[in-house]
Amino acid sequence: MKNNISGCSVEETMNVLGGRWKMLIISFLIEKTMRFNELRRALPHISQRMLTLELRDLENEGFISRKIYAEVPVKVEYSVTNDGEKLRPLIEEIKKTGIWLKSRT
Amino acid sequence: MKNNISGCSVEETMNVLGGRWKMLIISFLIEKTMRFNELRRALPHISQRMLTLELRDLENEGFISRKIYAEVPVKVEYSVTNDGEKLRPLIEEIKKTGIWLKSRT
DNA sequence: CAGTATCCCCAGAGATACTG
DNA sequence: CAGTATCTCTGGGGATACTG
């Protein structure tokens, strides 16, 4: 968390969920559990490195959980936690806004 | 706009309104018209340079308007446009989320 | 007051290669 | 398959000074 002396709620949300990818990742995982490479395919523009880093952040913040299956080859599934699920209204609103934005002009 | 080949709505919103400051600036202006230095005081962590750049972006996207009073010294007022006003539900949801985030642990 | 204009820097992110 | 490990580089953004 960089700057949040102001204690502003909007700033708090941006500090935790800002950036190009976090909301997008959650918007997929909130619909269904997904594997690592499945997410890569869903987000064609993110690098493997960034996806890993963003997933770790989201996990540390408690929004998603990571389940490892000790198979060969390894299988890892990501899904939203209860806290992640609480972001659904926000995600929905962001989606609505995006649809509207694309419809302008 | 960097990457939006996917056409995803969430990505669209992030491309247009992402970044640390845009949502925050709109959240202030949606409540009331403000002058430049008034905004600076409201956002203690933004540099003058960034505030100018972000305001120009938001103006170009049609979310805010800029009114110049030819007084001495100059007076410039920023306020949301009709399109900016349409972001209110999103801003409200971001605020709610921020309040919740701060209440966790 | 409300900005521009410069200079400068580093952290965020890409590319590539390797591995349990 | 699902990641690390490096190495590299760019441009976003800070600091400072100046101005209509």
GROMACS .gro file of N, CA, C and O in nm, chain B:
model
  420
  106MET      N    1  -0.531   0.413  -2.532
  106MET     CA    2  -0.583   0.278  -2.503
  106MET      C    3  -0.481   0.173  -2.545
  106MET      O    4  -0.448   0.163  -2.662
  107LYS      N    5  -0.432   0.096  -2.456
  107LYS     CA    6  -0.325   0.005  -2.491
  107LYS      C    7  -0.372  -0.125  -2.556
  107LYS      O    8  -0.358  -0.145  -2.674
  108ASN      N    9  -0.430  -0.212  -2.481
  108ASN     CA   10  -0.474  -0.340  -2.535
  108ASN      C   11  -0.621  -0.362  -2.505
  108ASN      O   12  -0.657  -0.372  -2.391
  109ASN      N   13  -0.698  -0.371  -2.608
  109ASN     CA   14  -0.836  -0.410  -2.583
  109ASN      C   15  -0.889  -0.491  -2.700
  109ASN      O   16  -1.002  -0.474  -2.742
  110ILE      N   17  -0.805  -0.577  -2.751
  110ILE     CA   18  -0.846  -0.663  -2.860
  110ILE      C   19  -0.957  -0.757  -2.812
  110ILE      O   20  -1.050  -0.786  -2.883
  111SER      N   21  -0.943  -0.799  -2.688
  111SER     CA   22  -1.039  -0.894  -2.630
  111SER      C   23  -1.179  -0.836  -2.628
  111SER      O   24  -1.277  -0.908  -2.631
  112GLY      N   25  -1.188  -0.702  -2.621
  112GLY     CA   26  -1.319  -0.641  -2.618
  112GLY      C   27  -1.392  -0.660  -2.486
  112GLY      O   28  -1.511  -0.633  -2.474
  113CYS      N   29  -1.319  -0.704  -2.384
  113CYS     CA   30  -1.380  -0.727  -2.253
  113CYS      C   31  -1.423  -0.597  -2.188
  113CYS      O   32  -1.349  -0.497  -2.192
  114SER      N   33  -1.540  -0.597  -2.126
  114SER     CA   34  -1.593  -0.475  -2.067
  114SER      C   35  -1.511  -0.429  -1.948
  114SER      O   36  -1.489  -0.310  -1.929
  115VAL      N   37  -1.467  -0.525  -1.867
  115VAL     CA   38  -1.388  -0.489  -1.750
  115VAL      C   39  -1.258  -0.423  -1.796
  115VAL      O   40  -1.215  -0.321  -1.741
  116GLU      N   41  -1.197  -0.481  -1.898
  116GLU     CA   42  -1.073  -0.425  -1.951
  116GLU      C   43  -1.096  -0.284  -2.005
  116GLU      O   44  -1.014  -0.195  -1.984
  117GLU      N   45  -1.208  -0.265  -2.072
  117GLU     CA   46  -1.240  -0.133  -2.126
  117GLU      C   47  -1.245  -0.029  -2.015
  117GLU      O   48  -1.184   0.078  -2.025
  118THR      N   49  -1.315  -0.060  -1.909
  118THR     CA   50  -1.326   0.033  -1.796
  118THR      C   51  -1.189   0.063  -1.738
  118THR      O   52  -1.156   0.178  -1.708
  119MET      N   53  -1.108  -0.041  -1.723
  119MET     CA   54  -0.975  -0.023  -1.668
  119MET      C   55  -0.888   0.062  -1.758
  119MET      O   56  -0.810   0.143  -1.711
  120ASN      N   57  -0.902   0.043  -1.888
  120ASN     CA   58  -0.822   0.122  -1.980
  120ASN      C   59  -0.857   0.270  -1.972
  120ASN      O   60  -0.771   0.356  -1.976
  121VAL      N   61  -0.986   0.298  -1.958
  121VAL     CA   62  -1.031   0.436  -1.960
  121VAL      C   63  -1.019   0.503  -1.823
  121VAL      O   64  -0.978   0.618  -1.811
  122LEU      N   65  -1.052   0.429  -1.719
  122LEU     CA   66  -1.060   0.490  -1.586
  122LEU      C   67  -0.960   0.433  -1.486
  122LEU      O   68  -0.962   0.467  -1.368
  123GLY      N   69  -0.874   0.343  -1.534
  123GLY     CA   70  -0.774   0.284  -1.446
  123GLY      C   71  -0.670   0.385  -1.403
  123GLY      O   72  -0.679   0.502  -1.437
  124GLY      N   73  -0.572   0.337  -1.332
  124GLY     CA   74  -0.470   0.428  -1.280
  124GLY      C   75  -0.508   0.474  -1.140
  124GLY      O   76  -0.621   0.460  -1.096
  125ARG      N   77  -0.411   0.529  -1.073
  125ARG     CA   78  -0.431   0.562  -0.932
  125ARG      C   79  -0.528   0.677  -0.909
  125ARG      O   80  -0.591   0.685  -0.804
  126TRP      N   81  -0.543   0.768  -1.008
  126TRP     CA   82  -0.606   0.897  -0.975
  126TRP      C   83  -0.743   0.923  -1.033
  126TRP      O   84  -0.823   0.995  -0.973
  127LYS      N   85  -0.773   0.869  -1.152
  127LYS     CA   86  -0.893   0.912  -1.224
  127LYS      C   87  -1.021   0.894  -1.144
  127LYS      O   88  -1.102   0.985  -1.131
  128MET      N   89  -1.040   0.775  -1.090
  128MET     CA   90  -1.161   0.749  -1.013
  128MET      C   91  -1.169   0.842  -0.892
  128MET      O   92  -1.276   0.891  -0.856
  129LEU      N   93  -1.054   0.863  -0.831
  129LEU     CA   94  -1.048   0.948  -0.712
  129LEU      C   95  -1.087   1.091  -0.746
  129LEU      O   96  -1.167   1.153  -0.674
  130ILE      N   97  -1.034   1.142  -0.854
  130ILE     CA   98  -1.067   1.279  -0.897
  130ILE      C   99  -1.216   1.291  -0.925
  130ILE      O  100  -1.282   1.383  -0.878
  131ILE      N  101  -1.269   1.194  -0.999
  131ILE     CA  102  -1.411   1.199  -1.030
  131ILE      C  103  -1.496   1.190  -0.904
  131ILE      O  104  -1.598   1.258  -0.892
  132SER      N  105  -1.449   1.113  -0.808
  132SER     CA  106  -1.528   1.098  -0.684
  132SER      C  107  -1.542   1.231  -0.611
  132SER      O  108  -1.642   1.253  -0.542
  133PHE      N  109  -1.445   1.317  -0.627
  133PHE     CA  110  -1.457   1.451  -0.566
  133PHE      C  111  -1.546   1.541  -0.650
  133PHE      O  112  -1.637   1.606  -0.598
  134LEU      N  113  -1.520   1.544  -0.780
  134LEU     CA  114  -1.592   1.636  -0.867
  134LEU      C  115  -1.739   1.600  -0.882
  134LEU      O  116  -1.822   1.684  -0.915
  135ILE      N  117  -1.771   1.472  -0.858
  135ILE     CA  118  -1.910   1.430  -0.870
  135ILE      C  119  -1.992   1.483  -0.753
  135ILE      O  120  -2.114   1.491  -0.759
  136GLU      N  121  -1.920   1.522  -0.647
  136GLU     CA  122  -1.988   1.579  -0.531
  136GLU      C  123  -2.005   1.730  -0.545
  136GLU      O  124  -2.107   1.786  -0.505
  137LYS      N  125  -1.901   1.793  -0.598
  137LYS     CA  126  -1.913   1.937  -0.620
  137LYS      C  127  -1.806   1.988  -0.717
  137LYS      O  128  -1.702   1.928  -0.734
  138THR      N  129  -1.837   2.098  -0.779
  138THR     CA  130  -1.743   2.169  -0.864
  138THR      C  131  -1.625   2.215  -0.778
  138THR      O  132  -1.642   2.257  -0.666
  139MET      N  133  -1.505   2.200  -0.834
  139MET     CA  134  -1.386   2.239  -0.758
  139MET      C  135  -1.285   2.312  -0.845
  139MET      O  136  -1.276   2.288  -0.966
  140ARG      N  137  -1.207   2.397  -0.780
  140ARG     CA  138  -1.099   2.468  -0.849
  140ARG      C  139  -0.973   2.383  -0.845
  140ARG      O  140  -0.964   2.286  -0.770
  141PHE      N  141  -0.877   2.422  -0.927
  141PHE     CA  142  -0.755   2.343  -0.940
  141PHE      C  143  -0.684   2.322  -0.806
  141PHE      O  144  -0.660   2.208  -0.764
  142ASN      N  145  -0.656   2.429  -0.737
  142ASN     CA  146  -0.583   2.416  -0.611
  142ASN      C  147  -0.666   2.349  -0.502
  142ASN      O  148  -0.613   2.290  -0.409
  143GLU      N  149  -0.796   2.360  -0.516
  143GLU     CA  150  -0.886   2.292  -0.423
  143GLU      C  151  -0.867   2.140  -0.438
  143GLU      O  152  -0.861   2.067  -0.340
  144LEU      N  153  -0.856   2.097  -0.563
  144LEU     CA  154  -0.832   1.955  -0.590
  144LEU      C  155  -0.695   1.911  -0.537
  144LEU      O  156  -0.681   1.803  -0.481
  145ARG      N  157  -0.597   1.997  -0.555
  145ARG     CA  158  -0.463   1.964  -0.505
  145ARG      C  159  -0.468   1.937  -0.355
  145ARG      O  160  -0.406   1.843  -0.305
  146ARG      N  161  -0.540   2.021  -0.283
  146ARG     CA  162  -0.550   2.004  -0.139
  146ARG      C  163  -0.628   1.877  -0.104
  146ARG      O  164  -0.596   1.808  -0.008
  147ALA      N  165  -0.726   1.846  -0.187
  147ALA     CA  166  -0.807   1.725  -0.162
  147ALA      C  167  -0.727   1.598  -0.188
  147ALA      O  168  -0.753   1.493  -0.129
  148LEU      N  169  -0.632   1.607  -0.279
  148LEU     CA  170  -0.548   1.491  -0.314
  148LEU      C  171  -0.403   1.521  -0.278
  148LEU      O  172  -0.322   1.548  -0.365
  149PRO      N  173  -0.368   1.510  -0.152
  149PRO     CA  174  -0.237   1.555  -0.107
  149PRO      C  175  -0.122   1.479  -0.173
  149PRO      O  176  -0.010   1.528  -0.172
  150HIS      N  177  -0.150   1.361  -0.230
  150HIS     CA  178  -0.039   1.280  -0.279
  150HIS      C  179  -0.012   1.293  -0.427
  150HIS      O  180   0.082   1.235  -0.479
  151ILE      N  181  -0.097   1.366  -0.496
  151ILE     CA  182  -0.076   1.380  -0.639
  151ILE      C  183   0.013   1.501  -0.665
  151ILE      O  184   0.004   1.603  -0.596
  152SER      N  185   0.102   1.489  -0.764
  152SER     CA  186   0.185   1.603  -0.801
  152SER      C  187   0.103   1.696  -0.891
  152SER      O  188   0.007   1.655  -0.955
  153GLN      N  189   0.146   1.821  -0.896
  153GLN     CA  190   0.075   1.919  -0.978
  153GLN      C  191   0.072   1.872  -1.123
  153GLN      O  192  -0.030   1.880  -1.191
  154ARG      N  193   0.186   1.822  -1.166
  154ARG     CA  194   0.198   1.772  -1.303
  154ARG      C  195   0.096   1.663  -1.333
  154ARG      O  196   0.024   1.668  -1.432
  155MET      N  197   0.089   1.563  -1.245
  155MET     CA  198  -0.004   1.452  -1.267
  155MET      C  199  -0.148   1.499  -1.261
  155MET      O  200  -0.231   1.453  -1.339
  156LEU      N  201  -0.179   1.588  -1.169
  156LEU     CA  202  -0.316   1.637  -1.160
  156LEU      C  203  -0.357   1.703  -1.292
  156LEU      O  204  -0.464   1.674  -1.347
  157THR      N  205  -0.270   1.786  -1.346
  157THR     CA  206  -0.298   1.848  -1.475
  157THR      C  207  -0.321   1.744  -1.583
  157THR      O  208  -0.419   1.749  -1.657
  158LEU      N  209  -0.230   1.646  -1.591
  158LEU     CA  210  -0.241   1.544  -1.695
  158LEU      C  211  -0.369   1.463  -1.682
  158LEU      O  212  -0.438   1.436  -1.780
  159GLU      N  213  -0.400   1.423  -1.559
  159GLU     CA  214  -0.520   1.343  -1.536
  159GLU      C  215  -0.647   1.421  -1.569
  159GLU      O  216  -0.741   1.368  -1.627
  160LEU      N  217  -0.647   1.548  -1.531
  160LEU     CA  218  -0.764   1.633  -1.561
  160LEU      C  219  -0.782   1.647  -1.712
  160LEU      O  220  -0.894   1.640  -1.762
  161ARG      N  221  -0.671   1.660  -1.785
  161ARG     CA  222  -0.681   1.669  -1.931
  161ARG      C  223  -0.738   1.540  -1.990
  161ARG      O  224  -0.823   1.542  -2.078
  162ASP      N  225  -0.689   1.428  -1.940
  162ASP     CA  226  -0.741   1.299  -1.986
  162ASP      C  227  -0.892   1.291  -1.964
  162ASP      O  228  -0.967   1.256  -2.055
  163LEU      N  229  -0.934   1.321  -1.844
  163LEU     CA  230  -1.076   1.311  -1.810
  163LEU      C  231  -1.160   1.408  -1.894
  163LEU      O  232  -1.273   1.377  -1.932
  164GLU      N  233  -1.101   1.522  -1.922
  164GLU     CA  234  -1.171   1.620  -2.006
  164GLU      C  235  -1.184   1.565  -2.149
  164GLU      O  236  -1.291   1.570  -2.209
  165ASN      N  237  -1.075   1.511  -2.201
  165ASN     CA  238  -1.077   1.456  -2.337
  165ASN      C  239  -1.173   1.338  -2.349
  165ASN      O  240  -1.232   1.317  -2.454
  166GLU      N  241  -1.187   1.262  -2.241
  166GLU     CA  242  -1.280   1.149  -2.243
  166GLU      C  243  -1.424   1.195  -2.224
  166GLU      O  244  -1.517   1.115  -2.231
  167GLY      N  245  -1.440   1.322  -2.192
  167GLY     CA  246  -1.575   1.376  -2.180
  167GLY      C  247  -1.642   1.358  -2.045
  167GLY      O  248  -1.763   1.374  -2.032
  168PHE      N  249  -1.564   1.328  -1.942
  168PHE     CA  250  -1.623   1.307  -1.810
  168PHE      C  251  -1.629   1.434  -1.726
  168PHE      O  252  -1.710   1.444  -1.636
  169ILE      N  253  -1.538   1.526  -1.754
  169ILE     CA  254  -1.540   1.651  -1.680
  169ILE      C  255  -1.528   1.770  -1.775
  169ILE      O  256  -1.485   1.754  -1.889
  170SER      N  257  -1.571   1.886  -1.728
  170SER     CA  258  -1.556   2.006  -1.810
  170SER      C  259  -1.479   2.111  -1.731
  170SER      O  260  -1.475   2.109  -1.608
  171ARG      N  261  -1.419   2.201  -1.804
  171ARG     CA  262  -1.327   2.299  -1.750
  171ARG      C  263  -1.380   2.435  -1.785
  171ARG      O  264  -1.402   2.467  -1.902
  172LYS      N  265  -1.402   2.517  -1.682
  172LYS     CA  266  -1.456   2.651  -1.706
  172LYS      C  267  -1.357   2.754  -1.656
  172LYS      O  268  -1.321   2.755  -1.539
  173ILE      N  269  -1.316   2.841  -1.745
  173ILE     CA  270  -1.215   2.942  -1.712
  173ILE      C  271  -1.281   3.077  -1.692
  173ILE      O  272  -1.356   3.123  -1.778
  174TYR      N  273  -1.252   3.140  -1.580
  174TYR     CA  274  -1.300   3.275  -1.553
  174TYR      C  275  -1.187   3.372  -1.578
  174TYR      O  276  -1.082   3.364  -1.513
  175ALA      N  277  -1.207   3.463  -1.670
  175ALA     CA  278  -1.102   3.557  -1.709
  175ALA      C  279  -1.086   3.668  -1.605
  175ALA      O  280  -1.100   3.786  -1.633
  176GLU      N  281  -1.058   3.623  -1.483
  176GLU     CA  282  -1.032   3.720  -1.377
  176GLU      C  283  -0.882   3.729  -1.357
  176GLU      O  284  -0.806   3.659  -1.420
  177VAL      N  285  -0.841   3.817  -1.266
  177VAL     CA  286  -0.701   3.818  -1.225
  177VAL      C  287  -0.700   3.811  -1.073
  177VAL      O  288  -0.755   3.898  -1.007
  178PRO      N  289  -0.639   3.704  -1.018
  178PRO     CA  290  -0.579   3.592  -1.090
  178PRO      C  291  -0.683   3.499  -1.151
  178PRO      O  292  -0.799   3.502  -1.111
  179VAL      N  293  -0.638   3.420  -1.244
  179VAL     CA  294  -0.726   3.329  -1.316
  179VAL      C  295  -0.798   3.235  -1.220
  179VAL      O  296  -0.745   3.200  -1.115
  180LYS      N  297  -0.917   3.196  -1.261
  180LYS     CA  298  -0.994   3.100  -1.181
  180LYS      C  299  -1.043   2.993  -1.276
  180LYS      O  300  -1.099   3.024  -1.382
  181VAL      N  301  -1.019   2.868  -1.242
  181VAL     CA  302  -1.062   2.757  -1.327
  181VAL      C  303  -1.142   2.659  -1.244
  181VAL      O  304  -1.098   2.617  -1.137
  182GLU      N  305  -1.259   2.627  -1.293
  182GLU     CA  306  -1.344   2.534  -1.219
  182GLU      C  307  -1.365   2.406  -1.297
  182GLU      O  308  -1.393   2.409  -1.418
  183TYR      N  309  -1.356   2.295  -1.229
  183TYR     CA  310  -1.381   2.164  -1.289
  183TYR      C  311  -1.510   2.105  -1.234
  183TYR      O  312  -1.536   2.115  -1.114
  184SER      N  313  -1.586   2.047  -1.323
  184SER     CA  314  -1.709   1.980  -1.278
  184SER      C  315  -1.738   1.861  -1.369
  184SER      O  316  -1.683   1.853  -1.479
  185VAL      N  317  -1.821   1.770  -1.324
  185VAL     CA  318  -1.853   1.655  -1.408
  185VAL      C  319  -1.954   1.693  -1.515
  185VAL      O  320  -2.038   1.779  -1.495
  186THR      N  321  -1.941   1.628  -1.629
  186THR     CA  322  -2.038   1.644  -1.738
  186THR      C  323  -2.152   1.544  -1.716
  186THR      O  324  -2.153   1.471  -1.617
  187ASN      N  325  -2.245   1.541  -1.810
  187ASN     CA  326  -2.352   1.441  -1.803
  187ASN      C  327  -2.295   1.301  -1.805
  187ASN      O  328  -2.340   1.213  -1.732
  188ASP      N  329  -2.195   1.281  -1.890
  188ASP     CA  330  -2.132   1.150  -1.898
  188ASP      C  331  -2.060   1.117  -1.767
  188ASP      O  332  -2.063   1.003  -1.721
  189GLY      N  333  -1.994   1.216  -1.709
  189GLY     CA  334  -1.928   1.194  -1.581
  189GLY      C  335  -2.027   1.156  -1.472
  189GLY      O  336  -2.002   1.067  -1.391
  190GLU      N  337  -2.140   1.221  -1.476
  190GLU     CA  338  -2.246   1.191  -1.377
  190GLU      C  339  -2.290   1.045  -1.386
  190GLU      O  340  -2.327   0.984  -1.285
  191LYS      N  341  -2.281   0.990  -1.504
  191LYS     CA  342  -2.323   0.850  -1.523
  191LYS      C  343  -2.231   0.753  -1.452
  191LYS      O  344  -2.263   0.634  -1.440
  192LEU      N  345  -2.117   0.801  -1.408
  192LEU     CA  346  -2.024   0.714  -1.336
  192LEU      C  347  -2.058   0.703  -1.188
  192LEU      O  348  -1.993   0.629  -1.114
  193ARG      N  349  -2.160   0.775  -1.145
  193ARG     CA  350  -2.192   0.777  -1.002
  193ARG      C  351  -2.212   0.638  -0.940
  193ARG      O  352  -2.156   0.608  -0.834
  194PRO      N  353  -2.290   0.551  -1.005
  194PRO     CA  354  -2.309   0.417  -0.944
  194PRO      C  355  -2.176   0.345  -0.925
  194PRO      O  356  -2.155   0.279  -0.822
  195LEU      N  357  -2.088   0.358  -1.023
  195LEU     CA  358  -1.957   0.293  -1.012
  195LEU      C  359  -1.877   0.351  -0.895
  195LEU      O  360  -1.823   0.276  -0.813
  196ILE      N  361  -1.873   0.482  -0.886
  196ILE     CA  362  -1.801   0.548  -0.777
  196ILE      C  363  -1.856   0.505  -0.642
  196ILE      O  364  -1.781   0.474  -0.549
  197GLU      N  365  -1.987   0.498  -0.633
  197GLU     CA  366  -2.050   0.458  -0.506
  197GLU      C  367  -2.007   0.317  -0.468
  197GLU      O  368  -1.978   0.288  -0.352
  198GLU      N  369  -2.003   0.230  -0.568
  198GLU     CA  370  -1.965   0.090  -0.541
  198GLU      C  371  -1.818   0.082  -0.499
  198GLU      O  372  -1.782   0.002  -0.413
  199ILE      N  373  -1.736   0.163  -0.560
  199ILE     CA  374  -1.594   0.166  -0.523
  199ILE      C  375  -1.577   0.216  -0.380
  199ILE      O  376  -1.496   0.163  -0.304
  200LYS      N  377  -1.655   0.315  -0.344
  200LYS     CA  378  -1.651   0.368  -0.208
  200LYS      C  379  -1.692   0.260  -0.108
  200LYS      O  380  -1.624   0.236  -0.009
  201LYS      N  381  -1.804   0.196  -0.135
  201LYS     CA  382  -1.853   0.088  -0.048
  201LYS      C  383  -1.745  -0.016  -0.028
  201LYS      O  384  -1.718  -0.061   0.083
  202THR      N  385  -1.684  -0.056  -0.140
  202THR     CA  386  -1.579  -0.157  -0.134
  202THR      C  387  -1.462  -0.109  -0.047
  202THR      O  388  -1.410  -0.185   0.034
  203GLY      N  389  -1.424   0.017  -0.065
  203GLY     CA  390  -1.313   0.071   0.013
  203GLY      C  391  -1.342   0.070   0.162
  203GLY      O  392  -1.255   0.039   0.244
  204ILE      N  393  -1.465   0.106   0.196
  204ILE     CA  394  -1.504   0.104   0.338
  204ILE      C  395  -1.495  -0.037   0.393
  204ILE      O  396  -1.443  -0.060   0.502
  205TRP      N  397  -1.544  -0.131   0.314
  205TRP     CA  398  -1.538  -0.271   0.357
  205TRP      C  399  -1.393  -0.317   0.371
  205TRP      O  400  -1.355  -0.380   0.471
  206LEU      N  401  -1.311  -0.283   0.271
  206LEU     CA  402  -1.170  -0.325   0.273
  206LEU      C  403  -1.101  -0.275   0.399
  206LEU      O  404  -1.024  -0.347   0.462
  207LYS      N  405  -1.129  -0.151   0.436
  207LYS     CA  406  -1.064  -0.095   0.554
  207LYS      C  407  -1.113  -0.162   0.682
  207LYS      O  408  -1.040  -0.165   0.782
  208SER      N  409  -1.233  -0.214   0.677
  208SER     CA  410  -1.289  -0.276   0.798
  208SER      C  411  -1.237  -0.418   0.819
  208SER      O  412  -1.250  -0.474   0.928
  209ARG      N  413  -1.179  -0.477   0.714
  209ARG     CA  414  -1.129  -0.615   0.725
  209ARG      C  415  -1.006  -0.620   0.813
  209ARG      O  416  -0.914  -0.541   0.795
  210THR      N  417  -1.002  -0.714   0.900
  210THR     CA  418  -0.889  -0.734   0.993
  210THR      C  419  -0.845  -0.606   1.062
  210THR      O  420  -0.845  -0.500   1.004
   0.00000   0.00000   0.00000
